[in-house]
PDB file of C-alpha atoms and ligand atoms in Angstrom:
ATOM      1  CA  UNK A  36     -15.343  -0.876 -35.893  1.00 82.00           C
ATOM      2  CA  UNK A  37     -15.166   0.370 -32.290  1.00 93.00           C
ATOM      3  CA  UNK A  38     -13.194   3.450 -31.436  1.00 97.00           C
ATOM      4  CA  UNK A  39      -9.877   2.833 -29.690  1.00 98.00           C
ATOM      5  CA  UNK A  40      -8.190   4.891 -27.000  1.00 98.00           C
ATOM      6  CA  UNK A  41      -4.408   4.663 -27.043  1.00 97.00           C
ATOM      7  CA  UNK A  42      -2.296   5.909 -24.108  1.00 97.00           C
ATOM      8  CA  UNK A  43       1.018   7.423 -25.164  1.00 95.00           C
ATOM      9  CA  UNK A  44       3.794   8.343 -22.719  1.00 95.00           C
ATOM     10  CA  UNK A  45       4.822  11.993 -22.807  1.00 90.00           C
ATOM     11  CA  UNK A  46       8.580  12.093 -22.497  1.00 85.00           C
ATOM     12  CA  UNK A  47      11.600  10.394 -23.962  1.00 83.00           C
ATOM     13  CA  UNK A  48       9.762   7.426 -25.507  1.00 89.00           C
ATOM     14  CA  UNK A  49       7.129   9.619 -27.153  1.00 91.00           C
ATOM     15  CA  UNK A  50       8.974  10.762 -30.274  1.00 90.00           C
ATOM     16  CA  UNK A  51      10.263   7.314 -31.187  1.00 92.00           C
ATOM     17  CA  UNK A  52       6.804   5.815 -30.651  1.00 91.00           C
ATOM     18  CA  UNK A  53       5.163   8.470 -32.857  1.00 91.00           C
ATOM     19  CA  UNK A  54       7.791   7.866 -35.529  1.00 91.00           C
ATOM     20  CA  UNK A  55       7.014   4.143 -35.435  1.00 92.00           C
ATOM     21  CA  UNK A  56       3.278   4.844 -35.795  1.00 91.00           C
ATOM     22  CA  UNK A  57       3.967   7.029 -38.828  1.00 93.00           C
ATOM     23  CA  UNK A  58       6.257   4.401 -40.357  1.00 92.00           C
ATOM     24  CA  UNK A  59       3.425   1.941 -39.820  1.00 90.00           C
ATOM     25  CA  UNK A  60       1.308   4.138 -42.083  1.00 90.00           C
ATOM     26  CA  UNK A  61      -1.018   5.617 -39.457  1.00 89.00           C
ATOM     27  CA  UNK A  62      -1.968   9.217 -40.311  1.00 89.00           C
ATOM     28  CA  UNK A  63      -0.646  11.045 -37.246  1.00 89.00           C
ATOM     29  CA  UNK A  64      -1.087  14.827 -37.662  1.00 84.00           C
ATOM     30  CA  UNK A  65       2.104  16.957 -37.625  1.00 82.00           C
ATOM     31  CA  UNK A  66       0.912  18.994 -34.630  1.00 77.00           C
ATOM     32  CA  UNK A  67       0.747  15.809 -32.542  1.00 82.00           C
ATOM     33  CA  UNK A  68       4.169  16.433 -30.971  1.00 83.00           C
ATOM     34  CA  UNK A  69       3.782  20.156 -30.278  1.00 83.00           C
ATOM     35  CA  UNK A  70       0.265  20.346 -28.974  1.00 83.00           C
ATOM     36  CA  UNK A  71      -0.535  20.880 -25.303  1.00 88.00           C
ATOM     37  CA  UNK A  72      -3.730  18.921 -25.715  1.00 90.00           C
ATOM     38  CA  UNK A  73      -3.955  15.778 -23.638  1.00 93.00           C
ATOM     39  CA  UNK A  74      -6.598  14.058 -25.759  1.00 94.00           C
ATOM     40  CA  UNK A  75      -5.938  14.031 -29.490  1.00 93.00           C
ATOM     41  CA  UNK A  76      -8.601  12.479 -31.720  1.00 94.00           C
ATOM     42  CA  UNK A  77      -7.509  11.162 -35.124  1.00 93.00           C
ATOM     43  CA  UNK A  78     -10.734  10.618 -37.021  1.00 94.00           C
ATOM     44  CA  UNK A  79      -9.236   8.870 -40.081  1.00 92.00           C
ATOM     45  CA  UNK A  80      -8.255   5.899 -37.953  1.00 92.00           C
ATOM     46  CA  UNK A  81     -11.016   6.180 -35.336  1.00 95.00           C
ATOM     47  CA  UNK A  82      -8.531   6.552 -32.474  1.00 95.00           C
ATOM     48  CA  UNK A  83      -8.265   8.912 -29.509  1.00 96.00           C
ATOM     49  CA  UNK A  84      -4.714   9.274 -28.263  1.00 95.00           C
ATOM     50  CA  UNK A  85      -4.265  10.297 -24.661  1.00 95.00           C
ATOM     51  CA  UNK A  86      -0.947  11.763 -23.581  1.00 94.00           C
ATOM     52  CA  UNK A  87      -0.064  10.563 -20.103  1.00 96.00           C
ATOM     53  CA  UNK A  88       2.851  10.634 -17.713  1.00 96.00           C
ATOM     54  CA  UNK A  89       4.806   7.454 -18.574  1.00 96.00           C
ATOM     55  CA  UNK A  90       4.355   5.876 -15.126  1.00 96.00           C
ATOM     56  CA  UNK A  91       0.580   6.350 -15.412  1.00 98.00           C
ATOM     57  CA  UNK A  92       0.156   4.572 -18.774  1.00 98.00           C
ATOM     58  CA  UNK A  93      -0.339   1.082 -17.216  1.00 98.00           C
ATOM     59  CA  UNK A  94      -2.909   2.565 -14.801  1.00 98.00           C
ATOM     60  CA  UNK A  95      -5.041   4.013 -17.616  1.00 98.00           C
ATOM     61  CA  UNK A  96      -4.819   0.697 -19.440  1.00 98.00           C
ATOM     62  CA  UNK A  97      -5.590  -1.493 -16.406  1.00 98.00           C
ATOM     63  CA  UNK A  98      -8.723   0.553 -15.676  1.00 98.00           C
ATOM     64  CA  UNK A  99      -9.770   0.326 -19.322  1.00 98.00           C
ATOM     65  CA  UNK A 100      -9.993   4.069 -19.977  1.00 98.00           C
ATOM     66  CA  UNK A 101      -7.277   3.367 -22.538  1.00 98.00           C
ATOM     67  CA  UNK A 102      -7.596   0.149 -24.548  1.00 98.00           C
ATOM     68  CA  UNK A 103      -3.905  -0.054 -25.344  1.00 98.00           C
ATOM     69  CA  UNK A 104      -0.787   1.831 -24.329  1.00 98.00           C
ATOM     70  CA  UNK A 105       2.875   2.346 -25.138  1.00 97.00           C
ATOM     71  CA  UNK A 106       5.206   2.067 -22.158  1.00 98.00           C
ATOM     72  CA  UNK A 107       8.750   1.186 -21.097  1.00 97.00           C
ATOM     73  CA  UNK A 108       9.419  -2.265 -19.628  1.00 98.00           C
ATOM     74  CA  UNK A 109      10.946  -0.470 -16.614  1.00 98.00           C
ATOM     75  CA  UNK A 110       7.594   1.153 -15.816  1.00 98.00           C
ATOM     76  CA  UNK A 111       5.714  -2.121 -16.428  1.00 98.00           C
ATOM     77  CA  UNK A 112       7.957  -3.992 -13.979  1.00 98.00           C
ATOM     78  CA  UNK A 113       7.608  -1.293 -11.342  1.00 98.00           C
ATOM     79  CA  UNK A 114       3.871  -0.660 -11.664  1.00 98.00           C
ATOM     80  CA  UNK A 115       2.844  -4.354 -11.659  1.00 97.00           C
ATOM     81  CA  UNK A 116      -0.508  -3.561 -13.307  1.00 98.00           C
ATOM     82  CA  UNK A 117      -2.858  -6.250 -14.547  1.00 98.00           C
ATOM     83  CA  UNK A 118      -2.474  -5.742 -18.309  1.00 98.00           C
ATOM     84  CA  UNK A 119      -1.515  -7.836 -21.343  1.00 98.00           C
ATOM     85  CA  UNK A 120       1.913  -7.217 -22.787  1.00 98.00           C
ATOM     86  CA  UNK A 121       1.312  -7.622 -26.523  1.00 97.00           C
ATOM     87  CA  UNK A 122       4.499  -6.658 -28.281  1.00 97.00           C
ATOM     88  CA  UNK A 123       8.093  -5.584 -27.778  1.00 97.00           C
ATOM     89  CA  UNK A 124       8.332  -2.477 -29.959  1.00 96.00           C
ATOM     90  CA  UNK A 125      12.148  -2.632 -29.732  1.00 95.00           C
ATOM     91  CA  UNK A 126      12.535   1.112 -29.491  1.00 94.00           C
ATOM     92  CA  UNK A 127      14.074   3.362 -26.838  1.00 94.00           C
ATOM     93  CA  UNK A 128      16.703   0.782 -25.913  1.00 95.00           C
ATOM     94  CA  UNK A 129      18.324   1.383 -22.560  1.00 97.00           C
ATOM     95  CA  UNK A 130      19.150  -0.622 -19.457  1.00 98.00           C
ATOM     96  CA  UNK A 131      18.403  -0.638 -15.783  1.00 98.00           C
ATOM     97  CA  UNK A 132      21.644  -0.592 -13.824  1.00 98.00           C
ATOM     98  CA  UNK A 133      23.162  -0.221 -10.408  1.00 98.00           C
ATOM     99  CA  UNK A 134      25.552   2.737 -10.330  1.00 98.00           C
ATOM    100  CA  UNK A 135      27.657   4.536  -7.784  1.00 98.00           C
ATOM    101  CA  UNK A 136      30.877   6.412  -7.166  1.00 97.00           C
ATOM    102  CA  UNK A 137      33.976   4.660  -8.587  1.00 96.00           C
ATOM    103  CA  UNK A 138      35.430   4.179  -5.086  1.00 92.00           C
ATOM    104  CA  UNK A 139      32.187   2.653  -3.785  1.00 88.00           C
ATOM    105  CA  UNK A 140      32.674   0.034  -1.064  1.00 87.00           C
ATOM    106  CA  UNK A 141      30.074  -2.135   0.696  1.00 84.00           C
ATOM    107  CA  UNK A 142      28.904  -0.646   3.983  1.00 86.00           C
ATOM    108  CA  UNK A 143      27.000  -2.035   6.984  1.00 86.00           C
ATOM    109  CA  UNK A 144      23.887   0.015   6.193  1.00 86.00           C
ATOM    110  CA  UNK A 145      23.750   0.246   2.403  1.00 96.00           C
ATOM    111  CA  UNK A 146      21.225   2.657   0.915  1.00 97.00           C
ATOM    112  CA  UNK A 147      20.026   2.622  -2.676  1.00 98.00           C
ATOM    113  CA  UNK A 148      18.128   5.541  -4.246  1.00 98.00           C
ATOM    114  CA  UNK A 149      15.807   4.907  -7.181  1.00 98.00           C
ATOM    115  CA  UNK A 150      12.617   5.722  -9.048  1.00 98.00           C
ATOM    116  CA  UNK A 151      12.014   1.948  -9.093  1.00 98.00           C
ATOM    117  CA  UNK A 152      11.688   0.837  -5.448  1.00 98.00           C
ATOM    118  CA  UNK A 153       9.874  -2.435  -6.213  1.00 98.00           C
ATOM    119  CA  UNK A 154      12.294  -3.487  -8.954  1.00 98.00           C
ATOM    120  CA  UNK A 155      15.317  -2.530  -6.842  1.00 98.00           C
ATOM    121  CA  UNK A 156      14.032  -4.284  -3.701  1.00 98.00           C
ATOM    122  CA  UNK A 157      13.312  -7.443  -5.700  1.00 98.00           C
ATOM    123  CA  UNK A 158      16.759  -7.372  -7.307  1.00 98.00           C
ATOM    124  CA  UNK A 159      18.697  -7.025  -4.060  1.00 97.00           C
ATOM    125  CA  UNK A 160      16.459  -9.522  -2.237  1.00 96.00           C
ATOM    126  CA  UNK A 161      17.168 -12.114  -4.945  1.00 96.00           C
ATOM    127  CA  UNK A 162      20.867 -11.461  -4.455  1.00 93.00           C
ATOM    128  CA  UNK A 163      20.447 -11.978  -0.717  1.00 94.00           C
ATOM    129  CA  UNK A 164      21.624  -8.418  -0.082  1.00 93.00           C
ATOM    130  CA  UNK A 165      20.068  -6.278   2.647  1.00 94.00           C
ATOM    131  CA  UNK A 166      19.665  -2.688   1.480  1.00 97.00           C
ATOM    132  CA  UNK A 167      17.474   0.235   2.394  1.00 98.00           C
ATOM    133  CA  UNK A 168      15.716   1.472  -0.738  1.00 98.00           C
ATOM    134  CA  UNK A 169      14.943   5.198  -0.904  1.00 98.00           C
ATOM    135  CA  UNK A 170      12.358   6.328  -3.461  1.00 98.00           C
ATOM    136  CA  UNK A 171      13.156   9.487  -5.430  1.00 98.00           C
ATOM    137  CA  UNK A 172      11.229  10.945  -8.358  1.00 97.00           C
ATOM    138  CA  UNK A 173      14.054  12.136 -10.595  1.00 96.00           C
ATOM    139  CA  UNK A 174      17.674  13.358 -10.760  1.00 97.00           C
ATOM    140  CA  UNK A 175      18.595  10.095  -9.040  1.00 98.00           C
ATOM    141  CA  UNK A 176      22.303  10.662  -9.761  1.00 98.00           C
ATOM    142  CA  UNK A 177      22.316  13.372  -7.100  1.00 98.00           C
ATOM    143  CA  UNK A 178      21.863  10.851  -4.283  1.00 98.00           C
ATOM    144  CA  UNK A 179      25.400   9.372  -4.136  1.00 97.00           C
ATOM    145  CA  UNK A 180      26.955  12.777  -4.812  1.00 97.00           C
ATOM    146  CA  UNK A 181      25.498  14.323  -1.680  1.00 97.00           C
ATOM    147  CA  UNK A 182      25.498  11.250   0.542  1.00 95.00           C
ATOM    148  CA  UNK A 183      21.816  10.312   0.540  1.00 97.00           C
ATOM    149  CA  UNK A 184      22.607   6.837  -0.790  1.00 97.00           C
ATOM    150  CA  UNK A 185      25.755   4.914  -1.684  1.00 95.00           C
ATOM    151  CA  UNK A 186      24.314   3.476  -4.893  1.00 98.00           C
ATOM    152  CA  UNK A 187      21.448   4.116  -7.300  1.00 98.00           C
ATOM    153  CA  UNK A 188      19.257   1.938  -9.495  1.00 98.00           C
ATOM    154  CA  UNK A 189      18.394   3.869 -12.627  1.00 98.00           C
ATOM    155  CA  UNK A 190      17.991   3.894 -16.380  1.00 97.00           C
ATOM    156  CA  UNK A 191      21.225   4.226 -18.352  1.00 98.00           C
ATOM    157  CA  UNK A 192      20.810   5.187 -21.985  1.00 97.00           C
ATOM    158  CA  UNK A 193      23.869   6.930 -23.426  1.00 97.00           C
ATOM    159  CA  UNK A 194      25.693   6.856 -20.076  1.00 97.00           C
ATOM    160  CA  UNK A 195      26.206  10.599 -20.289  1.00 98.00           C
ATOM    161  CA  UNK A 196      24.397  11.501 -17.064  1.00 98.00           C
ATOM    162  CA  UNK A 197      26.521   9.045 -15.052  1.00 98.00           C
ATOM    163  CA  UNK A 198      29.734  10.223 -16.710  1.00 98.00           C
ATOM    164  CA  UNK A 199      29.071  13.921 -16.249  1.00 98.00           C
ATOM    165  CA  UNK A 200      28.377  13.320 -12.571  1.00 98.00           C
ATOM    166  CA  UNK A 201      31.456  11.184 -11.958  1.00 98.00           C
ATOM    167  CA  UNK A 202      29.475   7.967 -11.411  1.00 98.00           C
ATOM    168  CA  UNK A 203      30.105   4.501 -12.860  1.00 98.00           C
ATOM    169  CA  UNK A 204      27.866   1.612 -13.798  1.00 98.00           C
ATOM    170  CA  UNK A 205      28.474  -1.157 -11.240  1.00 97.00           C
ATOM    171  CA  UNK A 206      26.046  -3.839 -12.467  1.00 97.00           C
ATOM    172  CA  UNK A 207      23.758  -4.112 -15.477  1.00 98.00           C
ATOM    173  CA  UNK A 208      20.456  -5.416 -14.183  1.00 98.00           C
ATOM    174  CA  UNK A 209      18.405  -5.832 -17.354  1.00 98.00           C
ATOM    175  CA  UNK A 210      17.888  -4.454 -20.864  1.00 98.00           C
ATOM    176  CA  UNK A 211      14.818  -2.251 -21.317  1.00 98.00           C
ATOM    177  CA  UNK A 212      12.712  -1.541 -24.410  1.00 97.00           C
ATOM    178  CA  UNK A 213       9.276  -0.077 -25.082  1.00 97.00           C
ATOM    179  CA  UNK A 214       6.231  -2.382 -25.015  1.00 97.00           C
ATOM    180  CA  UNK A 215       2.679  -2.302 -26.357  1.00 97.00           C
ATOM    181  CA  UNK A 216       0.163  -3.252 -23.656  1.00 98.00           C
ATOM    182  CA  UNK A 217      -3.596  -3.848 -23.687  1.00 98.00           C
ATOM    183  CA  UNK A 218      -6.492  -3.859 -21.275  1.00 98.00           C
ATOM    184  CA  UNK A 219      -7.661  -7.457 -20.767  1.00 98.00           C
ATOM    185  CA  UNK A 220     -11.348  -6.779 -21.503  1.00 98.00           C
ATOM    186  CA  UNK A 221     -10.599  -4.486 -24.462  1.00 98.00           C
ATOM    187  CA  UNK A 222      -8.402  -7.172 -25.940  1.00 98.00           C
ATOM    188  CA  UNK A 223     -11.401  -9.508 -26.034  1.00 98.00           C
ATOM    189  CA  UNK A 224     -14.070  -6.944 -26.993  1.00 97.00           C
ATOM    190  CA  UNK A 225     -12.054  -4.963 -29.539  1.00 98.00           C
ATOM    191  CA  UNK A 226      -9.780  -7.729 -30.732  1.00 97.00           C
ATOM    192  CA  UNK A 227      -9.924  -6.872 -34.451  1.00 97.00           C
ATOM    193  CA  UNK A 228      -9.168  -3.191 -33.843  1.00 96.00           C
ATOM    194  CA  UNK A 229      -6.290  -3.956 -31.486  1.00 97.00           C
ATOM    195  CA  UNK A 230      -4.852  -6.630 -33.764  1.00 96.00           C
ATOM    196  CA  UNK A 231      -4.910  -4.106 -36.600  1.00 94.00           C
ATOM    197  CA  UNK A 232      -2.633  -1.797 -34.563  1.00 93.00           C
ATOM    198  CA  UNK A 233      -0.447  -4.729 -33.456  1.00 95.00           C
ATOM    199  CA  UNK A 234       0.023  -5.762 -37.108  1.00 94.00           C
ATOM    200  CA  UNK A 235       0.860  -2.172 -38.085  1.00 92.00           C
ATOM    201  CA  UNK A 236       3.518  -1.993 -35.372  1.00 93.00           C
ATOM    202  CA  UNK A 237       4.785  -5.511 -36.089  1.00 93.00           C
ATOM    203  CA  UNK A 238       5.384  -4.581 -39.732  1.00 93.00           C
ATOM    204  CA  UNK A 239       7.849  -1.820 -38.795  1.00 92.00           C
ATOM    205  CA  UNK A 240       9.485  -3.026 -35.589  1.00 88.00           C
ATOM    206  CA  UNK A 241      13.258  -2.713 -35.958  1.00 72.00           C
ATOM    207  CA  UNK A 242      14.513  -6.140 -36.952  1.00 64.00           C
ATOM    208  CA  UNK A 243      17.563  -8.108 -35.878  1.00 50.00           C
ATOM    209  CA  UNK A 244      17.531  -6.786 -32.331  1.00 52.00           C
TER     210      UNK A 244
HETATM  211  C1  PRP B  33      16.859   9.313 -17.192  1.00 83.59           C
HETATM  212  C2  PRP B  33      17.566   8.451 -16.181  1.00 83.59           C
HETATM  213  C3  PRP B  33      18.955   9.040 -16.148  1.00 83.59           C
HETATM  214  C4  PRP B  33      19.154   9.473 -17.584  1.00 83.59           C
HETATM  215  C5  PRP B  33      19.972   8.455 -18.328  1.00 83.59           C
HETATM  216  O1  PRP B  33      16.441  10.464 -16.563  1.00 83.59           O
HETATM  217  O2  PRP B  33      16.906   8.511 -14.928  1.00 83.59           O
HETATM  218  O3  PRP B  33      19.017  10.134 -15.287  1.00 83.59           O
HETATM  219  O4  PRP B  33      17.857   9.572 -18.172  1.00 83.59           O
HETATM  220  O5  PRP B  33      20.209   8.819 -19.679  1.00 83.59           O
HETATM  221  P1  PRP B  33      21.687   8.899 -20.265  1.00 83.59           P
HETATM  222  O6  PRP B  33      22.385   7.613 -19.911  1.00 83.59           O
HETATM  223  O7  PRP B  33      21.468   9.035 -21.754  1.00 83.59           O
HETATM  224  O8  PRP B  33      22.377  10.080 -19.687  1.00 83.59           O
HETATM  225  P2  PRP B  33      15.389  11.464 -17.205  1.00 83.59           P
HETATM  226  O9  PRP B  33      16.037  12.309 -18.233  1.00 83.59           O
HETATM  227  O10 PRP B  33      14.213  10.678 -17.670  1.00 83.59           O
HETATM  228  O11 PRP B  33      15.009  12.416 -16.007  1.00 83.59           O
HETATM  229  P3  PRP B  33      14.954  12.224 -14.433  1.00 83.59           P
HETATM  230  O12 PRP B  33      16.366  12.210 -13.941  1.00 83.59           O
HETATM  231  O13 PRP B  33      14.196  13.403 -13.944  1.00 83.59           O
HETATM  232  O14 PRP B  33      14.259  10.928 -14.172  1.00 83.59           O
END
């Protein structure tokens, strides 16, 4: 059996993904979550895990330095990398939404701040709306509060960040969950090994959702 490299996203998806791996019966060591190491070999299952910034997971997988990866659909849609999407892991449910101040009104020169410029541009173009999209890297909710943009496109999970900053959800764009992706060549060359992981995940994916 060939060794697999699996890219995991450090951040909010990470814990739920690790939990799912453990439920699937893969022997993930307890120090996995606390370590500062970026490459974690797990000899029992012949896998090297690499811990990457979530937005970089599709890049590692497209270039084949990771055979498979765990990543949010939001990142997949934004990064537009050439990878196979194998499985909806149905964890880390959230949604991508348009939000703004409650008294928001359309203006002549609308500006939208987001971490997802491609997704946002596509969305407004499809609606026939002309907007200027401003790329930010985090704390997107700040933008309407200080007048950088009149609306934002961002992930809403519990809704707490919007609420605590006096913003409201204006439109739900799409539901988001975590996906398992694979490098196209790896999927052919290491099919048995990858299918083994897919089956493990498939056996524990939350049902009825
Ligand atoms: C995400 C997202 C929102 C928040 C939504 O940010 O961009 O800000 O979580 O979650 P909630 O609805 O449960 O409040 P993240 O914490 O990833 O950090 P960031 O703002 O730096 O992107």
